[in-house]
Amino acid sequence: MVSPAIRVAPSAANRALNLLRTVQFTHPPNCPCHRNPNFHHQQTPSLMTHVKRHLATPVDPAREKEYAFEMAASSIRFGPGSTKEVGMDFANMGAKRVCIVTDTNVAKLDAMKQAIEGLSREGIEFTIFDKVRTEPKDSSIKEAIAFTKPYNPDAFLAVGGGSVIDTAKLMNLYHAYPEADFLDFVNAPLGKGRPVDRKLLPLVAVPTTAGTGSETTGTAIFDLVSKKAKTGIAHRNLKPTLGICDPLNTRTMPSAVHAASGLDVLCHSLESWTAIPYYERTPRPTNPINRPAYQGANPISDIFSLEALRSTVKYLPRAVKDPEDSEAQSNMLLAATLAGVGFGNAGVHLCHGMSYPISSQNPGYKHKGYEVDHPIIPHGVSVAVTAPAVFRFTGASNPDRHLAAAEAFGVDISNVKRESAGEVLGNAIAEFLVKLGDQPRGLKDLGFKSSDVEGLVEGTIPQQRVLMLAPNLSGELEAERGELRKLLEESLDY
Amino acid sequence: MVSPAIRVAPSAANRALNLLRTVQFTHPPNCPCHRNPNFHHQQTPSLMTHVKRHLATPVDPAREKEYAFEMAASSIRFGPGSTKEVGMDFANMGAKRVCIVTDTNVAKLDAMKQAIEGLSREGIEFTIFDKVRTEPKDSSIKEAIAFTKPYNPDAFLAVGGGSVIDTAKLMNLYHAYPEADFLDFVNAPLGKGRPVDRKLLPLVAVPTTAGTGSETTGTAIFDLVSKKAKTGIAHRNLKPTLGICDPLNTRTMPSAVHAASGLDVLCHSLESWTAIPYYERTPRPTNPINRPAYQGANPISDIFSLEALRSTVKYLPRAVKDPEDSEAQSNMLLAATLAGVGFGNAGVHLCHGMSYPISSQNPGYKHKGYEVDHPIIPHGVSVAVTAPAVFRFTGASNPDRHLAAAEAFGVDISNVKRESAGEVLGNAIAEFLVKLGDQPRGLKDLGFKSSDVEGLVEGTIPQQRVLMLAPNLSGELEAERGELRKLLEESLDY
């Protein structure tokens, strides 16, 4: 604590000097002149011109770049066996009627048993909605929302993977906005992108997979069938109150699921680490409630993303090789959560943007180890399959970050030239995927042909919310089509 | 997202195997046998004995060690000029009557001007309590609480240093518990350590110093005059809703204040990084609401603490040398917040424990650069003065962590023996303090004599909440007195 008595108010001269220094300060750049997307560095005016501009009327916010970032995450409890505490958590919050959200498979697992016993011990009334659809559609979300209404809960509990937690978030959202149209909150331009400005009910999320990080984020993803697009609703006020990460709950994942979920974590960390910095994003929001959760890389998300990447490289191969390696599994659950905090506050970009059409335009591929009765490209697989090409492409945008990522994969970067950063990282990712085993070596292995590329490009273009965070992308529609086409062609095999 | 269809319920054989593996898994150790403080590793039973014990009745929680950790932090917005957004934040929350908390000096600064303009623009009614006492006492806190009652606000805004933010937290707390006795929530054993189980009003904190990290934590510190002790109230539910970290607000700190605040950040990171791991803490709480915020080092607090340490070593000397070095100042504000998340979820130990009697038993020292009319040992100075001795002492508890910390100070640790870890870190800290300039080289420089040590020992003993997190401390009262005596004697000069 500091005595405020010794602070001095700045003199006018000091203020001018401070302003000059602030202008010179490059992290983050702090001058409106630099926030105009049409402003080029070659035209840098003198510092005094900067100061005068700074003191003049502000630039149109729609053309100004961002100047602040915001970091929000659910509280996280981590510990083997901590699921059983959830009843006490609801009692502590004063909840009396809990709506439990799950799916028919998770409903049979120990995680649900522990949760139900926890609630019962505290005498808390509850109902169970177990009809969550894996990879939810707007129709399945609406069915879940309709279930909520007659029960009128005062809290939600999600037990399951990302689909379950995402569905629970939306049940909670529309419970607080009973009059809203479904599209009001859906990401623009498909929906209206309305911000969440009401207090939602408490939501506790208990993940049973180590992948999505949904327990920490304000993001919910689903298929908007009428628009044939995978989209979602994203706002930091949508995030759960508490995520309970209990490593005993992920023990039942088979090896193939570990691999696919872990590749999602890998790409969450790589994409958020390499996303454009927040201060390059436009427009600057005129109200902080409109500052997106996917705001670009920032100094706090960076810490989470890089740590999650290192941990995933270290533990995912072990978790896949031996699904009962508790240490590796436990660390992968933690990595998934850390990556969730990272991308939940920075965003993802090209791998995720292209993964949605890859999954939905599946020519008939059924991933090994997935015992389901229909073709399936698991989300993590569809994300990772373009990663080697993506990071070769983005390397030039920030060689230092790409080299640091390559180093996380164990590459000795001491003699690597900066212009090779993307190539080196792309190769490291490809090698990691091959060694992990049972992964497609490109889109061809998934059944895609060169003639399918155009459809994948068109399916990616609507994902502007993530594409806008991609470094090195031109930002102009036709050029962007060309860049995506090239990335997808290069991803046909690696 | 993962298809739950392919998950398999574990067979009994798998469950036993999982249990064995869980027992073998050392991070965190997961077997009740190891949680008994009287259990010695020499007596490690066979794995099957472990399993049988595990399946038997649970051990008394009071003697069991912790098995989970919980991570909670305020949302943080960071950006130069972001203070002006605060009016919109309150409007977004639906607040209509805001109680602004500050002190008479901060009240004159630009931070307050920006905040007031922000509220006025949104037409939000407010009142200002500007009588916060630096280094608050219970009496000044009670005066602040009394101020709140007739105004009946629906939100709080704190603009100032740690004293201001801490006072605002307690105004918010007792506003929600009007019937409570002041001691109900004060840390045990001085108070009853009652957990915060009601929903508090929104509190937005705008720090004007880069030190306490109070904008992210659930901790509030004050002098409990009747007990002659510096203590506080700590619960994660006490944390602000949002911290607005605006580097423009710390520009007015003079060099000496930068140094002292920065040393607080340095010790927050060093102490939380080296605190006992959470799974060595007893007792295990029987209800998660009783899990302390000061829970010991954990994998998430570690990330924050180490990053804050590295940043402080890099930027504090620059911020002190040139208080108008915006980049260094801005990074110190970020480091203070990161360290706040770290120690706010892990705790501090010996430096902070001894700092309280050092500050309150001040023989008459007045720190250079502090233009006040009374003797003062700034908090950061009283914390850092014992750091060289403390980390020499704690080194043996975890040589790897102490070496990593030494490396953060720029020490080449490649040839350092593990048994020298404490010595090397202690020396690195001492050198850092000397180079920073204008710091006392031990308690003697503050005016303490050898004969004062006993008083400082007795003043430290009541700080059990932090001493229990100290590694390498015996935990037995008389032995602990001896250890503290030795640390304080070694801190007389360095």
Tab-separated table of C-alpha atoms in Angstrom, chain B residues 7 29 31-32 39 72 84 127 138 148 150 159 161 171 202 210 213 289 326 330 362 419 440 452 455 462 467 469:
chain	number	residue	atom	x	y	z
B	7	ARG	CA	-17.274	-43.851	-23.961
B	29	PRO	CA	-0.833	-36.972	-4.638
B	31	CYS	CA	-4.279	-40.900	-1.536
B	32	PRO	CA	-5.640	-40.242	1.922
B	39	PHE	CA	2.322	-40.121	8.129
B	72	ALA	CA	-10.984	-17.183	-9.092
B	84	LYS	CA	-13.646	6.514	-19.063
B	127	THR	CA	-21.881	9.962	-4.029
B	138	ASP	CA	-10.798	-1.156	11.805
B	148	THR	CA	-22.718	3.533	3.052
B	150	PRO	CA	-27.924	6.098	4.498
B	159	VAL	CA	-10.556	4.594	-7.420
B	161	GLY	CA	-4.461	2.245	-4.280
B	171	MET	CA	-18.087	-1.449	2.611
B	202	PRO	CA	-21.079	-4.988	-8.146
B	210	ALA	CA	0.992	-0.762	-9.504
B	213	GLY	CA	-3.113	-6.275	-7.138
B	289	ILE	CA	-16.882	-22.368	0.509
B	326	SER	CA	5.380	4.487	-20.259
B	330	SER	CA	2.411	-0.070	-18.187
B	362	ASN	CA	8.889	1.255	13.025
B	419	GLU	CA	21.670	-27.425	-2.459
B	440	PRO	CA	17.576	-0.228	3.171
B	452	ASP	CA	14.126	-5.406	18.669
B	455	GLY	CA	9.298	-7.961	19.448
B	462	PRO	CA	-0.150	-14.276	14.971
B	467	LEU	CA	2.920	-18.678	8.023
B	469	LEU	CA	1.964	-21.532	3.692
